[in-house]
Amino acid sequence: MGKSQPDERRGRGRPRASLACSACRIRKTKCDFLKSNDGNCSYCRSAGVECVNKHRDHRKKNDQTDAILRLTSRLESIESALIQNTTGDTESNHLDNQYLSTAPIVEDPFLASSTMLSNMWDTMPIALELGDCQVPGGDESSHEAISAPDDHAQNGSYEAEIMDESGTDVFWRFGRKRFPRVALSMGVVDTAADKPSPRSLEAFYGPTSMIRHLSMYGSTTSDDCELDSPGPMEIDIDSEGIRRSILISFWKFNESWTSIVDSDMFQRYKALGIPSEYYSRFLEDAMLACGSRHSSSAIIRSTGKLFAHRAKAALIHQLQTPTIASIQGVLLLSAFEGTSGHPSFGWTLCGVAFRLLFDLGIHQDPAYLLQNRGFSTVDLSLIQTLFLTMFCIDTVYAWFMGRPRSAPVPMAERVLANKTSGTTRDLTAITLIAWSELCIEAARAQDIINSGQELDERAMEQLSLIKHSLQQWYEALPPELAWNDINIPALSPSAYGLHAEYCGIQIALHTLSSESDATASTTPQGSNIVTLPGFTKQQSRKLACKNAIQIAQLAQTLDHVHGSEQIITALLCNIFSAGMALIQCWAPDMDPKTTSGPVKEKTALAVLFRTLEDVSRHYPLANRISLALAQQLVDQPLGN
């Protein structure tokens, strides 16, 4: 059969595929830039991005294919060199910036649309190769950045090769990272942000700050580097099976005190397959990053960083066109970064989430939202839950960092009053309400302590009233959340965290310092300690120690009942607070000639260290807390 004749009605009246702009090439859609007067196609004009086209080059498709093949070969050789030279050159510390950094999304006009970004992620799965990880505490040289190969380090030739004529990163244009297969190890992915810097050591921390003790240790570990790390293995993080498995883990361990995402609403809008108020690929990646932490598989846990990396790449677009899903994603990303060893970044993202909430105006009066904004009662309930969740997380962050909060207390009180009057009394709602009530009192206390002013008589009276209110609240907890020292109940993980947070606040109120700066949080018991009205220094020290012991008991019970993977992130902060209180409380009573000491205190401290060890594979921040507590013991009789 002879060849069919070309149809004159087809093809002649439209641009050839090789003449399409780069954005339409990626989307694989028809491009009409040749018909336009300004040189921009319809899609780029509507998306508000630059239309990059090279109509003079009819061999563009073949040229790009050849370029990708050359780059792939070059990248494989670089990867091989990285794996073989894990110690690196201590004089060369530019690997992260020159080889592992990814082009910011705002600099690439083809990634300005979240829909386009999602399409690329759908069609271009990324394979992640997990190499052997080094054990923390090994040769210091293994933690240095690896030097670039000499033939690529000269004159920026490597950077020049990965840019096309328009200055666009080729791999970002095709929806792939520069390293399609990256061997993850301490020497390769440990970035400068993971190490202490002069700026981080001088950052502001208020008197309630606990993170100040940790800043000197940097990020000593990574969720990619574990003792039980498997051998090299490739995993497609865009596999539906893997994503479904991680999402199941996310819903299973979704803490009821932080109900950031509603499962029904998320699944309903995800089924539509398009970004909306309650679904976006950005939100899903943030959920996958958090959900991966709880997996029993080291392979799955190691994917958390990659999911978080992709979410951060889309962050700028989310800030420019915010939705409720944007707020949820930023808040989840904040939680992931904070427990991964970057609490300052996590605290910053939490503040960004509040700015987005205020920008959307969903903090306004419920009646106004119903009448003028078109919200339904279901929407309103979800918004109120999200606001209270954000307020609780922000309060815990601010207490841990010793920094200002983002939301006024009266605003939280108003939302809580509306939520209490119209909510069903299920366990999740009861837990969130209890957390909100506790955090409102905690916010009042930290506003006084972290105000930068000395704690005068008036301030101490106010703190005394707050302590009294906290005591009344604690005694009036509903049966589902109440704690009994005699008959220890099997509570939910969020309820254990609730009691630990209360004990942590009590410790702070009984270890106040007359100093107004961050040194107050590092000063042991001494003459500068001030007490609440009606308490002596001895009584305050014993009460702080008592609450620290209870935190240890709560952590141990939670571990026994639910397992270490269900220890909530808020408990980590209070474990550190309890450990510091125990060390400072028993030190004055210790006999320097012996290693004996109060049995309960010693046992409680051992429990805290064991708990931190158990959760370190899920939360790398736990390793930094362990190091900080161990450092405090160096000069103590139990230092050996």
XYZ file of C-alpha atoms in Angstrom:
640
model
C 0.000 0.000 0.000
C 1.388 3.328 -0.976
C 1.940 6.177 1.349
C -1.096 8.270 2.091
C -1.057 11.791 0.754
C -0.852 14.554 3.353
C -4.120 16.308 4.020
C -3.872 19.932 2.959
C -6.457 20.828 5.599
C -4.280 19.565 8.419
C -1.010 20.904 9.774
C -0.531 23.825 7.382
C -2.717 26.230 9.309
C -1.126 25.735 12.703
C 2.419 25.981 14.078
C 4.607 22.930 13.934
C 5.362 21.264 17.280
C 8.980 22.298 16.976
C 7.857 25.931 16.854
C 5.893 25.860 20.104
C 7.091 27.898 23.054
C 8.820 26.126 25.920
C 5.791 26.299 28.229
C 3.508 24.674 25.646
C 6.172 22.050 24.929
C 6.096 21.007 28.569
C 2.295 20.986 28.629
C 2.223 19.232 25.233
C -0.466 21.572 23.955
C -0.983 23.627 20.838
C 0.921 26.919 20.785
C -0.248 29.976 18.835
C 2.599 32.415 19.430
C 3.179 32.811 15.677
C -0.322 34.208 15.283
C 0.058 36.784 18.034
C 1.273 40.326 17.475
C 3.255 40.565 20.713
C 5.043 37.218 20.395
C 3.229 35.652 23.363
C 0.962 32.630 23.056
C -2.511 32.552 24.592
C -1.478 30.323 27.481
C 1.558 32.377 28.546
C -0.437 35.596 28.200
C -3.225 34.301 30.472
C -0.764 32.780 32.949
C 1.224 36.008 33.117
C 4.557 34.325 32.346
C 7.232 35.018 29.781
C 6.700 33.213 26.494
C 10.106 31.837 25.480
C 10.223 30.575 21.901
C 12.949 29.892 19.390
C 11.222 29.839 16.022
C 14.490 30.095 14.182
C 15.594 26.653 15.417
C 13.592 23.898 13.698
C 15.662 21.186 15.351
C 14.872 22.252 18.910
C 13.339 18.955 19.962
C 16.341 16.919 18.833
C 18.748 19.423 20.340
C 17.013 19.257 23.707
C 17.045 15.459 23.659
C 20.771 15.424 22.960
C 21.359 17.994 25.692
C 19.483 15.907 28.223
C 21.456 12.791 27.304
C 24.729 14.681 27.711
C 23.637 16.116 31.043
C 22.447 12.739 32.308
C 25.830 11.226 31.522
C 27.589 14.129 33.227
C 25.385 13.865 36.317
C 25.995 10.135 36.617
C 29.744 10.730 36.577
C 29.402 13.436 39.242
C 27.230 11.168 41.374
C 29.797 8.385 41.082
C 32.539 10.771 42.171
C 30.467 11.916 45.134
C 29.857 8.378 46.348
C 33.507 7.362 45.986
C 34.848 10.494 47.660
C 32.634 10.650 50.775
C 35.240 12.434 52.877
C 35.639 15.275 50.429
C 38.014 18.180 50.493
C 37.749 20.309 53.614
C 38.934 23.298 51.622
C 36.006 23.035 49.194
C 32.666 23.682 50.825
C 30.553 24.885 47.928
C 28.869 21.630 46.911
C 25.471 22.496 48.279
C 25.326 25.807 46.443
C 26.913 24.651 43.187
C 25.593 21.128 42.725
C 22.686 20.306 45.036
C 20.749 23.564 45.078
C 17.654 23.826 42.942
C 16.619 26.869 40.972
C 14.047 28.957 42.846
C 10.625 28.490 41.374
C 10.098 32.224 40.931
C 13.047 32.464 38.586
C 11.563 29.940 36.166
C 8.661 31.382 34.165
C 7.554 27.912 33.157
C 6.894 26.894 36.757
C 4.843 29.941 37.707
C 1.620 27.955 37.445
C 0.902 25.424 40.171
C -1.157 23.416 37.681
C 1.834 23.159 35.375
C 4.040 22.166 38.298
C 1.596 19.457 39.303
C 1.455 18.135 35.746
C 5.223 17.870 35.598
C 5.354 16.038 38.916
C 2.667 13.664 37.659
C 4.482 12.861 34.440
C 8.098 12.976 35.616
C 8.576 10.745 38.667
C 11.803 11.232 40.565
C 13.875 8.212 41.528
C 15.686 8.501 44.836
C 18.684 6.320 45.517
C 19.421 5.796 49.185
C 23.059 5.168 49.877
C 24.737 3.889 52.992
C 24.556 6.497 55.749
C 27.352 7.265 58.118
C 26.803 6.847 61.825
C 26.590 10.211 63.643
C 29.654 11.050 65.638
C 32.107 9.547 63.187
C 35.086 11.186 61.538
C 34.532 14.936 61.450
C 35.814 15.078 57.919
C 32.840 13.012 56.797
C 30.540 15.880 57.650
C 32.294 18.385 55.421
C 30.880 19.304 52.059
C 32.376 17.320 49.202
C 34.483 19.205 46.726
C 33.357 19.426 43.133
C 35.322 17.621 40.436
C 38.132 19.841 39.217
C 37.061 19.823 35.587
C 33.622 21.132 36.560
C 34.661 23.600 39.199
C 36.545 25.924 36.893
C 34.803 29.031 35.558
C 31.347 27.763 36.430
C 31.327 25.431 33.409
C 28.874 23.053 35.034
C 26.363 25.813 35.755
C 26.730 27.034 32.185
C 25.956 23.598 30.786
C 22.736 23.125 32.722
C 21.315 26.430 31.484
C 19.757 26.747 28.042
C 20.008 29.891 25.935
C 17.186 31.580 27.845
C 18.970 31.138 31.155
C 16.482 28.520 32.312
C 17.559 25.502 34.307
C 17.026 22.582 31.916
C 16.171 20.072 34.611
C 13.651 22.378 36.236
C 12.042 22.957 32.839
C 11.434 19.235 32.544
C 10.165 18.879 36.097
C 13.177 16.997 37.459
C 15.782 17.693 40.088
C 19.342 18.148 38.912
C 20.248 14.860 40.554
C 17.599 12.326 39.474
C 19.324 9.766 41.683
C 21.106 11.223 44.701
C 23.064 9.149 47.175
C 21.950 10.468 50.541
C 24.630 10.508 53.198
C 25.853 12.807 55.929
C 28.647 14.038 53.713
C 26.423 14.814 50.743
C 23.180 16.346 51.969
C 24.369 18.048 55.143
C 23.867 21.683 54.141
C 25.228 24.826 55.695
C 21.820 25.429 57.249
C 22.288 22.277 59.301
C 25.380 23.645 61.021
C 25.630 26.364 63.634
C 26.569 29.772 62.318
C 27.521 33.008 64.084
C 24.116 34.378 63.146
C 22.259 31.412 64.690
C 24.277 31.677 67.877
C 23.376 35.363 68.179
C 19.690 34.979 67.303
C 17.080 36.286 69.696
C 15.774 33.921 72.351
C 13.614 35.062 75.261
C 13.695 33.792 78.862
C 11.340 30.865 78.158
C 13.555 29.680 75.303
C 14.752 26.101 75.327
C 16.135 26.161 71.791
C 19.004 28.408 72.932
C 20.593 25.363 74.557
C 20.376 23.480 71.262
C 21.692 26.129 68.861
C 25.316 25.262 69.558
C 24.827 21.732 68.241
C 23.348 22.554 64.836
C 21.572 19.711 63.052
C 23.759 16.829 64.135
C 21.582 14.196 62.530
C 19.214 13.809 59.643
C 16.146 11.760 59.031
C 18.033 10.427 56.024
C 20.836 9.008 58.145
C 19.959 6.262 60.599
C 21.696 3.345 62.196
C 19.240 0.966 60.536
C 19.599 2.546 57.117
C 19.300 -0.017 54.305
C 21.594 -0.413 51.375
C 21.182 1.414 48.066
C 17.617 1.201 46.764
C 15.652 3.150 44.216
C 12.165 4.319 45.109
C 9.680 6.234 43.009
C 8.104 8.751 45.365
C 5.352 9.441 42.835
C 4.181 5.848 42.927
C 0.492 5.745 43.816
C 1.086 2.836 46.177
C 3.762 4.678 48.153
C 1.788 7.908 48.328
C -1.341 6.065 49.423
C 0.588 4.194 52.121
C 2.143 7.386 53.501
C -1.196 9.209 53.498
C -2.718 6.348 55.508
C 0.116 6.804 57.995
C -0.570 10.538 58.088
C -4.246 10.055 58.916
C -3.421 7.406 61.510
C -0.991 9.600 63.403
C -2.743 12.926 62.768
C -2.787 14.446 66.234
C -6.238 15.435 67.423
C -4.888 18.614 69.029
C -3.566 19.692 65.643
C -6.411 18.856 63.265
C -4.844 20.774 60.422
C -6.435 18.873 57.532
C -9.955 17.456 57.427
C -9.842 14.003 55.839
C -13.284 14.060 54.212
C -12.850 17.513 52.706
C -9.341 16.716 51.459
C -10.373 13.448 49.799
C -13.469 15.024 48.239
C -11.555 17.842 46.575
C -8.590 15.655 45.664
C -10.940 13.425 43.676
C -11.673 16.412 41.433
C -8.009 16.445 40.415
C -7.622 20.222 40.382
C -6.293 22.747 42.926
C -9.013 24.202 45.135
C -9.576 25.760 48.558
C -9.042 22.420 50.285
C -6.632 20.598 47.975
C -3.375 21.306 46.193
C -0.297 19.311 45.286
C 1.626 21.588 47.649
C -0.593 20.525 50.560
C -0.350 16.857 49.636
C 3.455 16.979 49.493
C 3.547 18.627 52.934
C 1.234 15.903 54.263
C 3.453 13.210 52.756
C 6.539 14.779 54.338
C 4.912 14.655 57.782
C 3.351 11.231 57.263
C 6.644 9.652 56.213
C 8.176 10.366 59.640
C 5.984 7.787 61.360
C 6.831 4.885 59.067
C 8.642 1.844 60.447
C 10.659 1.743 57.215
C 13.850 3.771 57.018
C 13.372 3.978 53.248
C 9.973 5.644 53.592
C 11.173 7.955 56.374
C 13.995 9.137 54.146
C 11.538 10.375 51.512
C 10.258 13.057 53.897
C 12.988 15.501 52.950
C 12.242 15.138 49.256
C 8.526 15.727 49.726
C 9.336 18.754 51.891
C 11.798 20.001 49.274
C 9.143 19.910 46.576
C 6.664 21.660 48.851
C 9.196 24.413 49.554
C 9.821 24.786 45.807
C 6.129 25.623 45.343
C 5.953 27.888 48.389
C 6.329 31.202 46.554
C 3.371 30.486 44.306
C 1.264 29.558 47.346
C 2.135 32.874 48.998
C 1.105 34.793 45.895
C -2.227 32.987 45.442
C -3.164 31.733 48.931
C -6.011 29.377 49.708
C -7.021 27.457 52.815
C -4.947 24.575 51.427
C -1.954 26.955 51.300
C -2.331 27.720 55.012
C -2.590 24.033 55.853
C 0.457 23.165 53.762
C 2.623 25.918 55.256
C 1.618 24.856 58.770
C 2.491 21.206 58.088
C 5.783 22.278 56.522
C 6.433 24.309 59.667
C 5.891 21.239 61.846
C 8.155 19.117 59.645
C 11.033 21.611 59.604
C 10.800 22.290 63.330
C 11.144 18.639 64.327
C 13.762 17.977 61.637
C 16.272 20.167 63.441
C 15.382 23.594 62.014
C 13.110 25.099 64.700
C 13.816 28.717 63.706
C 12.695 28.033 60.149
C 9.669 26.159 61.451
C 8.747 29.069 63.726
C 9.054 31.463 60.777
C 6.777 29.325 58.609
C 4.205 29.197 61.406
C 4.116 32.989 61.369
C 3.752 32.950 57.584
C 0.711 30.679 57.937
C -0.927 33.246 60.215
C -0.193 36.028 57.741
C -1.934 34.013 55.033
C -4.912 33.456 57.317
C -5.201 37.181 58.002
C -4.726 37.904 54.295
C -7.717 35.707 53.442
C -9.749 37.359 56.201
C -11.019 34.096 57.638
C -10.268 35.277 61.170
C -13.274 37.595 61.015
C -16.566 37.267 62.863
C -18.447 34.064 61.894
C -21.672 35.962 61.158
C -19.813 38.185 58.694
C -18.214 35.187 56.973
C -21.588 33.482 56.610
C -23.422 36.525 55.281
C -20.799 38.271 53.174
C -18.162 35.718 52.211
C -20.379 32.840 51.111
C -18.993 30.355 53.631
C -21.189 27.437 54.662
C -21.526 26.228 58.240
C -19.218 23.314 57.361
C -16.603 25.739 56.025
C -16.929 27.853 59.145
C -16.406 24.884 61.459
C -13.271 23.846 59.558
C -11.915 27.400 59.622
C -12.458 27.696 63.377
C -10.726 24.362 63.945
C -7.809 25.452 61.765
C -7.455 28.775 63.594
C -7.413 27.161 67.058
C -4.936 24.560 65.843
C -2.667 27.290 64.513
C -2.968 29.212 67.770
C -1.920 26.156 69.796
C 1.041 25.376 67.548
C 2.128 29.019 67.524
C 1.941 29.207 71.333
C 4.021 26.046 71.770
C 6.547 27.338 69.214
C 6.760 30.746 70.914
C 7.273 29.145 74.328
C 9.984 26.851 72.983
C 11.744 29.671 71.114
C 11.159 32.457 73.634
C 9.828 34.651 70.830
C 6.662 36.701 70.165
C 3.450 35.005 69.140
C 1.442 35.727 65.990
C -2.212 35.891 67.129
C -3.780 38.101 69.824
C -5.278 36.250 72.784
C -8.696 38.020 72.514
C -9.040 36.765 68.952
C -8.387 33.185 70.087
C -10.881 33.596 72.930
C -13.579 34.751 70.503
C -13.014 31.846 68.122
C -12.939 29.394 71.028
C -16.249 30.732 72.363
C -17.884 30.217 68.961
C -16.342 26.768 68.604
C -17.452 25.681 72.076
C -21.049 26.784 71.542
C -21.524 25.007 68.245
C -19.381 21.881 68.301
C -20.212 18.259 68.914
C -18.655 16.716 71.970
C -16.489 14.094 70.321
C -13.000 13.317 71.608
C -11.233 15.311 68.900
C -13.271 18.446 69.625
C -12.881 18.040 73.399
C -9.106 17.661 73.036
C -8.752 20.717 70.788
C -10.864 22.851 73.141
C -8.764 21.772 76.142
C -5.541 22.527 74.271
C -6.878 25.946 73.260
C -7.853 26.819 76.838
C -4.409 25.779 78.077
C -2.584 27.718 75.354
C -4.579 30.884 76.058
C -3.271 30.882 79.634
C 0.202 29.916 78.434
C 0.142 32.808 75.941
C -0.679 35.265 78.708
C 2.201 33.932 80.806
C 4.783 34.017 78.030
C 3.759 37.539 77.009
C 4.804 38.628 80.493
C 7.937 36.500 80.798
C 9.236 37.262 77.286
C 8.271 40.944 77.338
C 11.873 42.036 77.857
C 10.956 43.735 81.124
C 12.156 42.709 84.546
C 9.685 40.666 86.552
C 8.604 43.231 89.104
C 6.007 42.783 91.819
C 3.095 43.523 89.479
C 4.299 40.990 86.912
C 4.699 38.320 89.589
C 1.142 38.965 90.790
C -0.148 38.513 87.250
C 1.774 35.260 86.861
C 0.398 34.083 90.193
C -3.158 34.666 88.923
C -2.351 32.756 85.742
C -1.026 29.846 87.797
C -4.251 29.825 89.810
C -6.338 29.815 86.607
C -4.262 26.955 85.242
C -4.807 24.948 88.416
C -8.579 25.451 88.192
C -8.574 24.474 84.531
C -6.533 21.336 85.237
C -8.850 20.162 87.995
C -11.907 20.668 85.759
C -10.679 18.590 82.804
C -13.342 16.250 81.367
C -13.078 12.544 82.292
C -11.827 11.672 78.791
C -8.692 13.744 79.412
C -8.180 13.565 83.195
C -5.013 12.065 84.670
C -4.896 9.867 87.754
C -1.572 9.083 89.405
C -3.024 6.047 91.172
C -5.016 4.446 88.350
C -3.090 5.551 85.279
C -5.555 5.889 82.380
C -4.950 4.962 78.748
C -5.399 8.376 77.159
C -4.988 9.499 73.572
C -1.498 10.681 72.519
C -2.726 14.280 72.361
C -4.061 13.995 75.921
C -0.662 12.855 77.203
C 0.859 15.837 75.423
C -1.741 18.097 77.035
C -0.693 17.032 80.537
C 2.989 17.333 79.634
C 2.426 20.880 78.358
C 0.694 21.808 81.615
C 3.611 20.399 83.617
C 6.101 22.230 81.404
C 4.343 25.542 82.072
C 4.420 24.804 85.800
C 8.169 24.197 85.598
C 8.660 27.545 83.858
C 6.561 29.390 86.457
C 8.634 27.905 89.288
C 12.043 28.550 87.698
C 11.645 32.244 86.911
C 14.650 34.525 86.853
C 14.960 38.191 87.722
C 16.978 38.642 84.525
C 15.037 39.806 81.493
C 17.163 38.337 78.696
C 17.800 34.871 77.338
C 20.514 34.108 79.896
C 17.723 33.530 82.360
C 16.880 30.281 80.623
C 20.406 28.943 81.051
C 21.052 30.012 84.619
C 20.991 27.255 87.256
C 19.301 27.627 90.583
C 20.832 30.614 92.363
C 20.307 34.042 93.845
C 18.687 35.425 90.677
C 15.751 32.983 90.869
C 12.500 34.707 91.813
C 9.440 32.958 93.198
C 5.723 33.481 92.864
C 3.966 35.067 95.850
C 3.437 32.492 98.597
C 6.304 30.182 97.538
C 9.846 29.862 98.834
C 12.786 28.945 96.616
C 12.897 25.473 98.153
C 9.192 24.932 97.480
C 9.510 26.179 93.912
C 12.446 23.854 93.265
C 10.537 20.842 94.572
C 7.437 21.685 92.537
C 9.517 22.051 89.375
C 11.124 18.687 90.070
C 7.733 17.074 90.761
C 6.337 18.264 87.436
C 9.471 17.077 85.634
C 9.023 13.593 87.092
C 5.411 13.572 85.919
C 6.497 14.474 82.377
C 8.810 11.454 82.432
C 5.935 9.270 83.638
C 3.680 10.614 80.886
C 6.303 9.935 78.216
C 6.892 6.410 79.488
C 3.165 5.621 79.659
C 2.562 7.001 76.170
C 5.408 4.866 74.842
C 4.010 1.730 76.489
C 0.396 2.326 75.434
C 0.781 3.708 71.904
C 4.431 3.241 70.909
C 7.216 5.749 70.369
C 5.978 6.666 66.881
C 2.907 8.278 68.465
C 4.827 10.565 70.818
C 3.578 13.968 69.701
C 5.969 16.743 68.782
C 4.859 19.043 71.620
C 6.110 16.452 74.095
C 9.700 16.872 72.870
C 9.824 20.468 74.112
C 8.596 19.451 77.547
C 10.973 16.492 77.764
C 13.825 18.954 77.389
C 12.310 21.292 79.971
C 11.849 18.368 82.374
C 15.412 17.154 81.870
C 16.861 20.587 82.597
C 14.698 20.905 85.709
C 15.776 17.494 87.011
C 19.463 18.242 86.501
C 19.217 21.640 88.196
C 16.964 20.429 90.988
C 19.019 17.528 92.236
C 22.440 19.167 91.809
C 22.325 21.099 95.128
C 21.441 17.919 97.041
C 24.075 15.684 95.483
C 27.073 14.457 97.411
C 30.052 15.328 95.186
C 31.987 12.363 96.593
C 29.436 9.814 95.400
C 27.263 9.167 92.380
C 24.209 8.627 94.504
C 21.263 10.966 94.306
C 17.491 11.123 94.535
C 16.247 7.844 93.070
C 13.075 9.227 91.504
C 14.939 12.041 89.783
C 17.637 9.726 88.426
C 15.051 7.243 87.174
C 12.999 9.984 85.548
C 16.033 11.393 83.740
C 16.913 7.922 82.460
C 13.364 7.571 81.129
C 13.662 10.895 79.312
C 16.932 9.892 77.645
C 15.465 6.546 76.613
C 12.390 8.243 75.160
C 14.533 10.653 73.152
C 16.527 7.735 71.802
C 13.345 5.906 70.763
C 11.855 8.873 68.884
C 15.085 10.109 67.292
C 14.462 8.098 64.125
C 11.161 9.929 63.689
C 12.242 13.383 64.911
C 15.927 14.322 64.406
C 15.456 17.202 66.867
C 15.430 14.581 69.640
C 19.142 13.938 69.055
C 19.984 17.597 69.630
C 17.925 17.586 72.826
C 19.812 14.502 74.047
C 23.155 16.166 73.343
C 22.136 19.340 75.153
C 20.969 17.424 78.237
C 24.101 15.287 78.218
C 26.235 18.434 78.082
C 24.459 19.762 81.167
C 25.505 16.584 83.010
C 29.192 16.891 82.160
C 30.101 18.883 85.262
C 27.630 17.067 87.517
C 28.478 14.108 89.790
C 26.511 11.856 87.419
C 28.513 13.028 84.427
C 30.187 9.637 84.109
